[in-house]
Amino acid sequence: MNNPASLLLLVFFGITYLQSSYEKLFYWNDNVTWLKEHFSKTRLKNHVKLALINLVIMELISTILCFVGCIELLVNNGRLFGFYGAVFSAITLLMMLFGQRLAKDYDGARTVVIYFIPAVMAVYWLN
């Protein structure tokens, strides 16, 4: 294996998005209630469920691509699925960042950036 850092980042994002999408799906009503309040003063206030569905779909796509990318990296040192997993991870984080900025939750936006940095590193390393 020539790329252990990339593998670790793919595992990191796979676990992160798997847990995140699990929580969103199995605690749907709690999430919708909290998010409606969070976005009550934004343009998203009437579209919270649709935004959450889009976010969960992106998280699940990212999860699958990251884990398949791990397998591909281990089996034949291929980087295609991992690259797309990293790209989808970064796009998902940009969606979250947009929402946090829209809600004027600057601490939340800062937290998203902490995840975005390794996502961009993974995109770069797997390109």
Short mmCIF file of C-alpha atoms in Angstrom, two decimals:
data_model
loop_
_atom_site.label_atom_id
_atom_site.label_comp_id
_atom_site.label_asym_id
_atom_site.label_seq_id
_atom_site.Cartn_x
_atom_site.Cartn_y
_atom_site.Cartn_z
CA MET A 1 0.00 0.00 0.00
CA ASN A 2 1.55 3.25 -1.15
CA ASN A 3 -0.99 5.70 0.19
CA PRO A 4 -1.86 5.12 3.88
CA ALA A 5 -2.78 8.79 4.51
CA SER A 6 -5.41 8.67 1.77
CA LEU A 7 -6.76 5.41 3.15
CA LEU A 8 -7.05 6.88 6.63
CA LEU A 9 -8.89 9.94 5.32
CA LEU A 10 -11.31 7.78 3.35
CA VAL A 11 -12.02 5.68 6.45
CA PHE A 12 -12.44 8.88 8.48
CA PHE A 13 -15.00 10.33 6.05
CA GLY A 14 -16.74 6.99 5.57
CA ILE A 15 -17.26 6.63 9.32
CA THR A 16 -18.18 10.30 9.74
CA TYR A 17 -20.87 10.28 7.05
CA LEU A 18 -22.17 6.84 7.97
CA GLN A 19 -22.77 7.97 11.55
CA SER A 20 -24.15 11.33 10.46
CA SER A 21 -26.64 9.88 7.98
CA TYR A 22 -27.65 7.20 10.50
CA GLU A 23 -28.48 9.87 13.08
CA LYS A 24 -30.38 11.95 10.55
CA LEU A 25 -32.45 8.98 9.37
CA PHE A 26 -33.20 7.35 12.72
CA TYR A 27 -33.83 10.62 14.57
CA TRP A 28 -35.55 12.32 11.65
CA ASN A 29 -38.25 14.19 13.58
CA ASP A 30 -35.80 15.52 16.17
CA ASN A 31 -33.50 16.73 13.40
CA VAL A 32 -36.29 18.39 11.43
CA THR A 33 -37.57 20.15 14.55
CA TRP A 34 -34.11 21.43 15.47
CA LEU A 35 -33.29 22.47 11.90
CA LYS A 36 -36.59 24.32 11.45
CA GLU A 37 -35.67 26.45 14.44
CA HIS A 38 -32.07 26.81 13.28
CA PHE A 39 -33.14 28.07 9.84
CA SER A 40 -36.28 29.95 10.96
CA LYS A 41 -34.89 33.32 9.87
CA THR A 42 -33.46 32.18 6.54
CA ARG A 43 -34.68 31.39 3.05
CA LEU A 44 -34.50 27.69 3.94
CA LYS A 45 -37.20 27.90 6.62
CA ASN A 46 -39.86 26.36 4.34
CA HIS A 47 -37.49 23.87 2.73
CA VAL A 48 -35.84 22.18 5.71
CA LYS A 49 -37.07 18.67 4.91
CA LEU A 50 -35.97 18.91 1.28
CA ALA A 51 -32.56 20.27 2.30
CA LEU A 52 -32.18 17.47 4.87
CA ILE A 53 -33.11 14.81 2.31
CA ASN A 54 -30.52 16.23 -0.10
CA LEU A 55 -27.90 16.28 2.63
CA VAL A 56 -28.59 12.67 3.66
CA ILE A 57 -28.37 11.52 0.04
CA MET A 58 -25.03 13.29 -0.37
CA GLU A 59 -23.76 11.79 2.89
CA LEU A 60 -24.77 8.28 1.83
CA ILE A 61 -23.15 8.68 -1.59
CA SER A 62 -19.99 9.96 0.12
CA THR A 63 -20.03 7.03 2.55
CA ILE A 64 -20.36 4.41 -0.18
CA LEU A 65 -17.71 6.01 -2.39
CA CYS A 66 -15.26 6.38 0.50
CA PHE A 67 -15.60 2.77 1.64
CA VAL A 68 -15.45 1.41 -1.92
CA GLY A 69 -12.44 3.68 -2.43
CA CYS A 70 -10.76 2.08 0.59
CA ILE A 71 -11.27 -1.37 -0.88
CA GLU A 72 -10.05 -0.24 -4.31
CA LEU A 73 -6.96 1.37 -2.77
CA LEU A 74 -6.14 -1.80 -0.84
CA VAL A 75 -6.85 -4.28 -3.64
CA ASN A 76 -5.23 -2.66 -6.67
CA ASN A 77 -3.95 0.73 -5.49
CA GLY A 78 -6.71 2.36 -7.57
CA ARG A 79 -7.85 5.83 -6.63
CA LEU A 80 -10.95 6.51 -8.73
CA PHE A 81 -13.67 5.71 -6.17
CA GLY A 82 -11.67 7.27 -3.36
CA PHE A 83 -11.21 10.43 -5.41
CA TYR A 84 -14.94 10.70 -6.02
CA GLY A 85 -15.61 9.92 -2.37
CA ALA A 86 -13.35 12.80 -1.38
CA VAL A 87 -14.99 15.11 -3.93
CA PHE A 88 -18.49 14.22 -2.74
CA SER A 89 -17.33 14.66 0.86
CA ALA A 90 -16.05 18.15 0.06
CA ILE A 91 -19.26 19.08 -1.79
CA THR A 92 -21.34 17.80 1.14
CA LEU A 93 -19.31 19.93 3.51
CA LEU A 94 -19.77 22.96 1.26
CA MET A 95 -23.52 22.39 1.45
CA MET A 96 -23.28 22.32 5.24
CA LEU A 97 -21.07 25.41 5.25
CA PHE A 98 -23.58 27.28 3.10
CA GLY A 99 -26.37 26.37 5.52
CA GLN A 100 -24.41 27.43 8.59
CA ARG A 101 -23.44 30.74 7.00
CA LEU A 102 -27.03 31.31 5.91
CA ALA A 103 -28.19 30.74 9.49
CA LYS A 104 -25.40 33.03 10.72
CA ASP A 105 -24.04 30.18 12.84
CA TYR A 106 -20.40 31.13 12.53
CA ASP A 107 -19.19 28.64 15.15
CA GLY A 108 -20.95 25.88 13.24
CA ALA A 109 -19.38 27.11 10.00
CA ARG A 110 -15.95 27.04 11.63
CA THR A 111 -16.55 23.42 12.65
CA VAL A 112 -17.42 22.50 9.07
CA VAL A 113 -14.17 24.08 7.86
CA ILE A 114 -12.24 21.80 10.23
CA TYR A 115 -13.65 18.83 8.26
CA PHE A 116 -13.28 20.57 4.90
CA ILE A 117 -9.49 20.88 5.16
CA PRO A 118 -8.83 17.10 5.24
CA ALA A 119 -11.47 16.63 2.51
CA VAL A 120 -9.50 18.91 0.20
CA MET A 121 -6.30 17.11 1.20
CA ALA A 122 -7.92 13.81 0.21
CA VAL A 123 -9.04 15.24 -3.14
CA TYR A 124 -5.49 16.46 -3.79
CA TRP A 125 -3.81 13.22 -2.73
CA LEU A 126 -6.19 11.00 -4.69
CA ASN A 127 -6.19 13.12 -7.85
#
